[in-house]
mmCIF file of C-alpha atoms in Angstrom:
data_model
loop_
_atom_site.group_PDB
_atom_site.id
_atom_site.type_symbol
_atom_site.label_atom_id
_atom_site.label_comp_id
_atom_site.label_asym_id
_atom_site.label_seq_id
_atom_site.Cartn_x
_atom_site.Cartn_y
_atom_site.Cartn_z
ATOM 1 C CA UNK L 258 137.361 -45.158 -39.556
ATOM 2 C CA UNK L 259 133.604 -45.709 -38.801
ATOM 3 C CA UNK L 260 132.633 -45.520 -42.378
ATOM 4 C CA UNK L 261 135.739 -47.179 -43.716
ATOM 5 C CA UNK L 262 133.797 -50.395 -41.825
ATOM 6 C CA UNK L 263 130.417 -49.284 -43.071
ATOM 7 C CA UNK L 264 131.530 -49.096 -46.763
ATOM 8 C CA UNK L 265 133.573 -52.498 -46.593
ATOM 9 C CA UNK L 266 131.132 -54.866 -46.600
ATOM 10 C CA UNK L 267 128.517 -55.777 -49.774
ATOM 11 C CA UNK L 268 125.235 -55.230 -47.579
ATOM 12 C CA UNK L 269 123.294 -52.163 -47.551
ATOM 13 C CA UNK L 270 123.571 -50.588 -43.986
ATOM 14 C CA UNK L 271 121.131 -47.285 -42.795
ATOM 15 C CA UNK L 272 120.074 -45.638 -39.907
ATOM 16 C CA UNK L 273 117.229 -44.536 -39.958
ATOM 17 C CA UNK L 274 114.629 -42.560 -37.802
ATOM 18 C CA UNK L 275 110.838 -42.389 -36.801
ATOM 19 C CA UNK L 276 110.577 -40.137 -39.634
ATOM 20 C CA UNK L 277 112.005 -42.584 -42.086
ATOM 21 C CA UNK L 278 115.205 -39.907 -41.886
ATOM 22 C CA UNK L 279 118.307 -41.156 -43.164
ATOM 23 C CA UNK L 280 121.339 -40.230 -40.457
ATOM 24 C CA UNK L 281 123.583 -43.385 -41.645
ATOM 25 C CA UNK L 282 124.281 -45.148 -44.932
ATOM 26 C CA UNK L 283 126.423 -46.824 -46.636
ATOM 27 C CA UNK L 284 128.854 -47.185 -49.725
ATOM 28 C CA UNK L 285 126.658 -49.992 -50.979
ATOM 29 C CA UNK L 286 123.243 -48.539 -50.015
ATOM 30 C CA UNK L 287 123.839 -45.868 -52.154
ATOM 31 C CA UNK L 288 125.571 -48.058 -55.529
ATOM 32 C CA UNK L 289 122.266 -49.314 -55.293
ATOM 33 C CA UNK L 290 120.110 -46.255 -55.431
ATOM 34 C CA UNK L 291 122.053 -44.676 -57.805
ATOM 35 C CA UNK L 292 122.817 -41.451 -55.455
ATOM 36 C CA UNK L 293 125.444 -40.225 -53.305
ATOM 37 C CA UNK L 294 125.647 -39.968 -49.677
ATOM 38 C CA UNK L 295 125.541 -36.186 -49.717
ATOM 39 C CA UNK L 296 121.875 -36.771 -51.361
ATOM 40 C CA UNK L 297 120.662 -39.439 -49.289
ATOM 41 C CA UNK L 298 121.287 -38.335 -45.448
ATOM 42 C CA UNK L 299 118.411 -36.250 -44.510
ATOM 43 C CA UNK L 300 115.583 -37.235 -46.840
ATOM 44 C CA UNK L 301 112.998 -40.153 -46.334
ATOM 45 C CA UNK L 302 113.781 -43.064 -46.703
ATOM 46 C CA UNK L 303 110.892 -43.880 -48.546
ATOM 47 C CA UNK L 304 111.070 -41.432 -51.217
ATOM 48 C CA UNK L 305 113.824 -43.657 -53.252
ATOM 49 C CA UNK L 306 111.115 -46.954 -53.178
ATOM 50 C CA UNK L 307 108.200 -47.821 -55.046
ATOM 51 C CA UNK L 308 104.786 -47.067 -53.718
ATOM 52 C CA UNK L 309 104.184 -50.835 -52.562
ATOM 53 C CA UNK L 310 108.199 -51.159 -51.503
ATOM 54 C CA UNK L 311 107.877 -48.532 -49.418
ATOM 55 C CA UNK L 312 104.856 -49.525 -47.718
ATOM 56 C CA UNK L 313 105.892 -53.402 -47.369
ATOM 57 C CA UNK L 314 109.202 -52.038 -45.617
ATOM 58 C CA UNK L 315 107.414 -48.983 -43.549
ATOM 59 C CA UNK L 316 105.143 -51.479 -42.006
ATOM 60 C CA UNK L 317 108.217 -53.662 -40.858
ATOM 61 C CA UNK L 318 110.421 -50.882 -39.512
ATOM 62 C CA UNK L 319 107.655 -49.290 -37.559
ATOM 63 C CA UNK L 320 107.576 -52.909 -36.398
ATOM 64 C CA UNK L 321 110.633 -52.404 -34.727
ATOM 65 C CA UNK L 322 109.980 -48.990 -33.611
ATOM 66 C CA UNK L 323 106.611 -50.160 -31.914
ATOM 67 C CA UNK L 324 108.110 -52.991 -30.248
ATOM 68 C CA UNK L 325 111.148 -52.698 -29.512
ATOM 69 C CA UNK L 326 112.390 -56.383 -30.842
ATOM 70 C CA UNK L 327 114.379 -57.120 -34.188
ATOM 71 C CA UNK L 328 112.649 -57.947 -37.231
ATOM 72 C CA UNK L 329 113.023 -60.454 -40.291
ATOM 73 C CA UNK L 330 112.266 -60.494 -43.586
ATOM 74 C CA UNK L 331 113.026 -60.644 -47.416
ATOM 75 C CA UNK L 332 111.678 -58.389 -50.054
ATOM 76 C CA UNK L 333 112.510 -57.624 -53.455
ATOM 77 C CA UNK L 334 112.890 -54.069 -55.273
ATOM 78 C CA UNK L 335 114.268 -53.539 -58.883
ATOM 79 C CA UNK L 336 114.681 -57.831 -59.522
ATOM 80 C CA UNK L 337 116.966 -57.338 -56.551
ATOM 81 C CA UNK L 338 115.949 -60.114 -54.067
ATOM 82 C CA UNK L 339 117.017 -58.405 -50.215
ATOM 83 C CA UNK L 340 117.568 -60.332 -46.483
ATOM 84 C CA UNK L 341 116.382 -57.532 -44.611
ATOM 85 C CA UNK L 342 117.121 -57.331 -40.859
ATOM 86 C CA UNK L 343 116.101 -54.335 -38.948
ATOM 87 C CA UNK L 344 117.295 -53.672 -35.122
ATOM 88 C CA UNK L 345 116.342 -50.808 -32.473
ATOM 89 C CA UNK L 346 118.564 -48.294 -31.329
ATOM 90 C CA UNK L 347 117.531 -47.399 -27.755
ATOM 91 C CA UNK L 348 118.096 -43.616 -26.386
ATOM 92 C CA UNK L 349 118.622 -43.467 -23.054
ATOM 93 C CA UNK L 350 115.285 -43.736 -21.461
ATOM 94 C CA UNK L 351 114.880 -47.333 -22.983
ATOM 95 C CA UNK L 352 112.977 -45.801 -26.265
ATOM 96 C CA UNK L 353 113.501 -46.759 -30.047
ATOM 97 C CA UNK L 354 114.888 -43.802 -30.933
ATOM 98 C CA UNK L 355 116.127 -45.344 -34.575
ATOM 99 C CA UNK L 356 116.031 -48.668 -36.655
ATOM 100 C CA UNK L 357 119.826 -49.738 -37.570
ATOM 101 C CA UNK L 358 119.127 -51.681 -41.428
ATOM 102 C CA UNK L 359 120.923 -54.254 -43.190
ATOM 103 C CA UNK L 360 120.045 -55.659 -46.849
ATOM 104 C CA UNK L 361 121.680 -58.590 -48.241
ATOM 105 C CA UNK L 362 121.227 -59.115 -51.835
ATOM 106 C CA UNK L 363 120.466 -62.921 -52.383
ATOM 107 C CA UNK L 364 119.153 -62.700 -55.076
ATOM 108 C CA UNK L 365 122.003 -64.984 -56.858
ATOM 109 C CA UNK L 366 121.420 -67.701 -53.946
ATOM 110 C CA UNK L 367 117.709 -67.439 -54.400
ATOM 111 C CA UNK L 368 118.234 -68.324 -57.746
ATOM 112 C CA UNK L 369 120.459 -70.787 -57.523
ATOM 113 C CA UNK L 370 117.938 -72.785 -55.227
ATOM 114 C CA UNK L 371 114.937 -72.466 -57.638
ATOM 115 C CA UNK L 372 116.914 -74.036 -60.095
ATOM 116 C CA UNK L 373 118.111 -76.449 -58.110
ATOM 117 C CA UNK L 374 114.755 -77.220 -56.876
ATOM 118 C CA UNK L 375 113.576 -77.462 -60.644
ATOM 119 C CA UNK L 376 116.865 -79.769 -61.590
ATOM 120 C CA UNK L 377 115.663 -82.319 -58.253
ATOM 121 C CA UNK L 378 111.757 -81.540 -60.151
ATOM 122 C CA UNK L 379 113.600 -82.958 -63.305
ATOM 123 C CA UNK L 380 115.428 -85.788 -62.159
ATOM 124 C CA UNK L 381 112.099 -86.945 -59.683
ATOM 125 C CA UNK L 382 110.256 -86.911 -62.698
ATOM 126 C CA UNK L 383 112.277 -88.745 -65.130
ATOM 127 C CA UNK L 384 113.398 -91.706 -62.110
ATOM 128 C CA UNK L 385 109.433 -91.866 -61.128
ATOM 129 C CA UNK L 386 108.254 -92.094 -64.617
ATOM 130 C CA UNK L 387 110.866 -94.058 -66.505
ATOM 131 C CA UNK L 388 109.648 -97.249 -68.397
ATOM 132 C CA UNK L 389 112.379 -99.161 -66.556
ATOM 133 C CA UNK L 390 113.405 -100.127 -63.715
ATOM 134 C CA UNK L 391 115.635 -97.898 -61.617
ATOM 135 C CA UNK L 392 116.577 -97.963 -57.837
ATOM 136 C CA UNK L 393 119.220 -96.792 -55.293
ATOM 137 C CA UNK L 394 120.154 -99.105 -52.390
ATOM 138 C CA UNK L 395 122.515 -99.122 -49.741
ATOM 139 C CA UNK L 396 125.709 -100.556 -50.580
ATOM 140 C CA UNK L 397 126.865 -102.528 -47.707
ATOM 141 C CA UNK L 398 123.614 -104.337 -47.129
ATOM 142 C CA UNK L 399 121.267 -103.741 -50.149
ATOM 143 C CA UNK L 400 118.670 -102.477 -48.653
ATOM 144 C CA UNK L 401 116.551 -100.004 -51.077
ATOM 145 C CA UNK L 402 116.224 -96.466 -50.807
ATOM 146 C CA UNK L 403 114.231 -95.454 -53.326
ATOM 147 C CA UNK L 404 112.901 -96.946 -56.880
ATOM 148 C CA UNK L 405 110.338 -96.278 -58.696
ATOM 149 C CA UNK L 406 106.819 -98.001 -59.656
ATOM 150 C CA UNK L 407 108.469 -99.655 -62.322
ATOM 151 C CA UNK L 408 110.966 -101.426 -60.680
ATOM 152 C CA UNK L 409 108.859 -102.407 -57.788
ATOM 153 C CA UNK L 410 105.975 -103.710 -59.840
ATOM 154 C CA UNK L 411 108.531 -105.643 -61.708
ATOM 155 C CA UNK L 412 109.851 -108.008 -58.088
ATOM 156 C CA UNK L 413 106.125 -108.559 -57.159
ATOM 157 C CA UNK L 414 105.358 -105.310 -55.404
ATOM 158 C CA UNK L 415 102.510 -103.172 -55.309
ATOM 159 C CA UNK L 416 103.569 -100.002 -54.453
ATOM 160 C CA UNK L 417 107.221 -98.576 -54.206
ATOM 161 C CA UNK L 418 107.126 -98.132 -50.669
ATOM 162 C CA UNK L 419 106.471 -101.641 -50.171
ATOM 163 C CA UNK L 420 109.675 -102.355 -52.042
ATOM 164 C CA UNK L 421 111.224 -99.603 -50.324
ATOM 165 C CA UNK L 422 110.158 -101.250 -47.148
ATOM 166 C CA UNK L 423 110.803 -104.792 -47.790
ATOM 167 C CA UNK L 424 113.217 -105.549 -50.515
ATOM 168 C CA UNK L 425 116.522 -106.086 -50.351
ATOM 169 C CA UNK L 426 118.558 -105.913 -53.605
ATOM 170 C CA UNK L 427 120.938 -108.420 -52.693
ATOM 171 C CA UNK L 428 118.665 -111.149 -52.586
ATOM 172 C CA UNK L 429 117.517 -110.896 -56.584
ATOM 173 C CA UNK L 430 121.236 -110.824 -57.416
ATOM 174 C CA UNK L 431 121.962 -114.205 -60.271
ATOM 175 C CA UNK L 432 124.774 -115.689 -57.993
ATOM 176 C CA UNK L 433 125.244 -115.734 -54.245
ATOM 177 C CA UNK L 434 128.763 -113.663 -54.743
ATOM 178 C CA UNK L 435 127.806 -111.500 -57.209
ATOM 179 C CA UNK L 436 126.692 -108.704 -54.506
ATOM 180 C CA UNK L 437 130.363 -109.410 -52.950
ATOM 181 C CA UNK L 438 132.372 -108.710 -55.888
ATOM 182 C CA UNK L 439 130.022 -105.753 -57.417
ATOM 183 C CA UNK L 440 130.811 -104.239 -53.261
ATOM 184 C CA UNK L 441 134.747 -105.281 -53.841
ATOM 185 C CA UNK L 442 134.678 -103.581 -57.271
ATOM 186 C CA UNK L 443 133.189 -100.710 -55.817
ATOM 187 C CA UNK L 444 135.394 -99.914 -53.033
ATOM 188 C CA UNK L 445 138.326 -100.086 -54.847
#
């Protein structure tokens, strides 16, 4: 039943000791090394990583075994970007007597936010450097949120935080109930 649980979820899960033994792993550990569970309990951990994977990762474990506190961190193996979090098992004399693993793969989240971050790169770049003027405001009261140099230099300011700070759109409208009816169309 124990390893029915182990081999449900899509995380890699080991147990591992001082040694770097394997005594625990799962369904998912193994998918990704390419080898069975037979193979992997009883050999090093480390013997399945790259030189510098290995190392990066045997300096965190022993981390835990040395201090007795979880630790943190995100690697990468293979283009595999990994959430690793690493937790001491005590025996019964209060001493690390294994690490208990688990690797997330997030590598599809990871990059999904770098190319989010490059779309927000994209759109700050064309709004701050567009050869007209372009601004968001509040809609209830007008007041500006952003613009860019354009649009500021072209109501008197110097600098778009000065607009940002100052203006408020409403007031440069042509008619006095033209800011009304654009806020009635709007909330229809």
């Amino acid at each position: 039943a124990l390893n029915a649980i182990l081999d449900a979820t899509n995380e890699s899960i080991l147990l591992i000791d001082r040694k770097s033994i394997v005594h625990v792993g799962n369904k998912t550990v193994c998918d990704r090394m390419g080898i069975t569970k037979e193979k992997l309990f009883g050999m090093s951990l480390y013997d399945f990583f790259p030189p510098e994977v290995a190392e990066g990762r045997r300096q965190k474990w022993d981390e835990v075994f040395n201090t007795g506190k979880p630790v943190f961190f995100e690697d990468s193996r293979g283009g595999m970007i990994f959430e690793q979090r690493a937790y001491p098992v005590f025996d019964d004399g209060n001493f690390v007597k294994m690490v208990a693993i688990f690797a997330r793969d997030i590598t599809k989240r990871r990059r999904a936010q770098e190319a989010l971050q490059e779309s927000e790169k994209k759109y700050r770049d064309f709004f701050n450097k567009a050869q007209v003027g372009m601004f968001r405001a509040e809609i209830r009261n007008g007041n500006v949120l952003e613009c860019n140099d354009y649009f500021a230099q072209s109501l008197g300011y110097e600098t778009r935080q000065a607009c940002i700070d100052n203006c408020v759109i409403s007031e440069h409208y042509a008619g006095p109930d033209t800011f009304e009816k654009m806020l009635d169309s709007l909330m229809e």
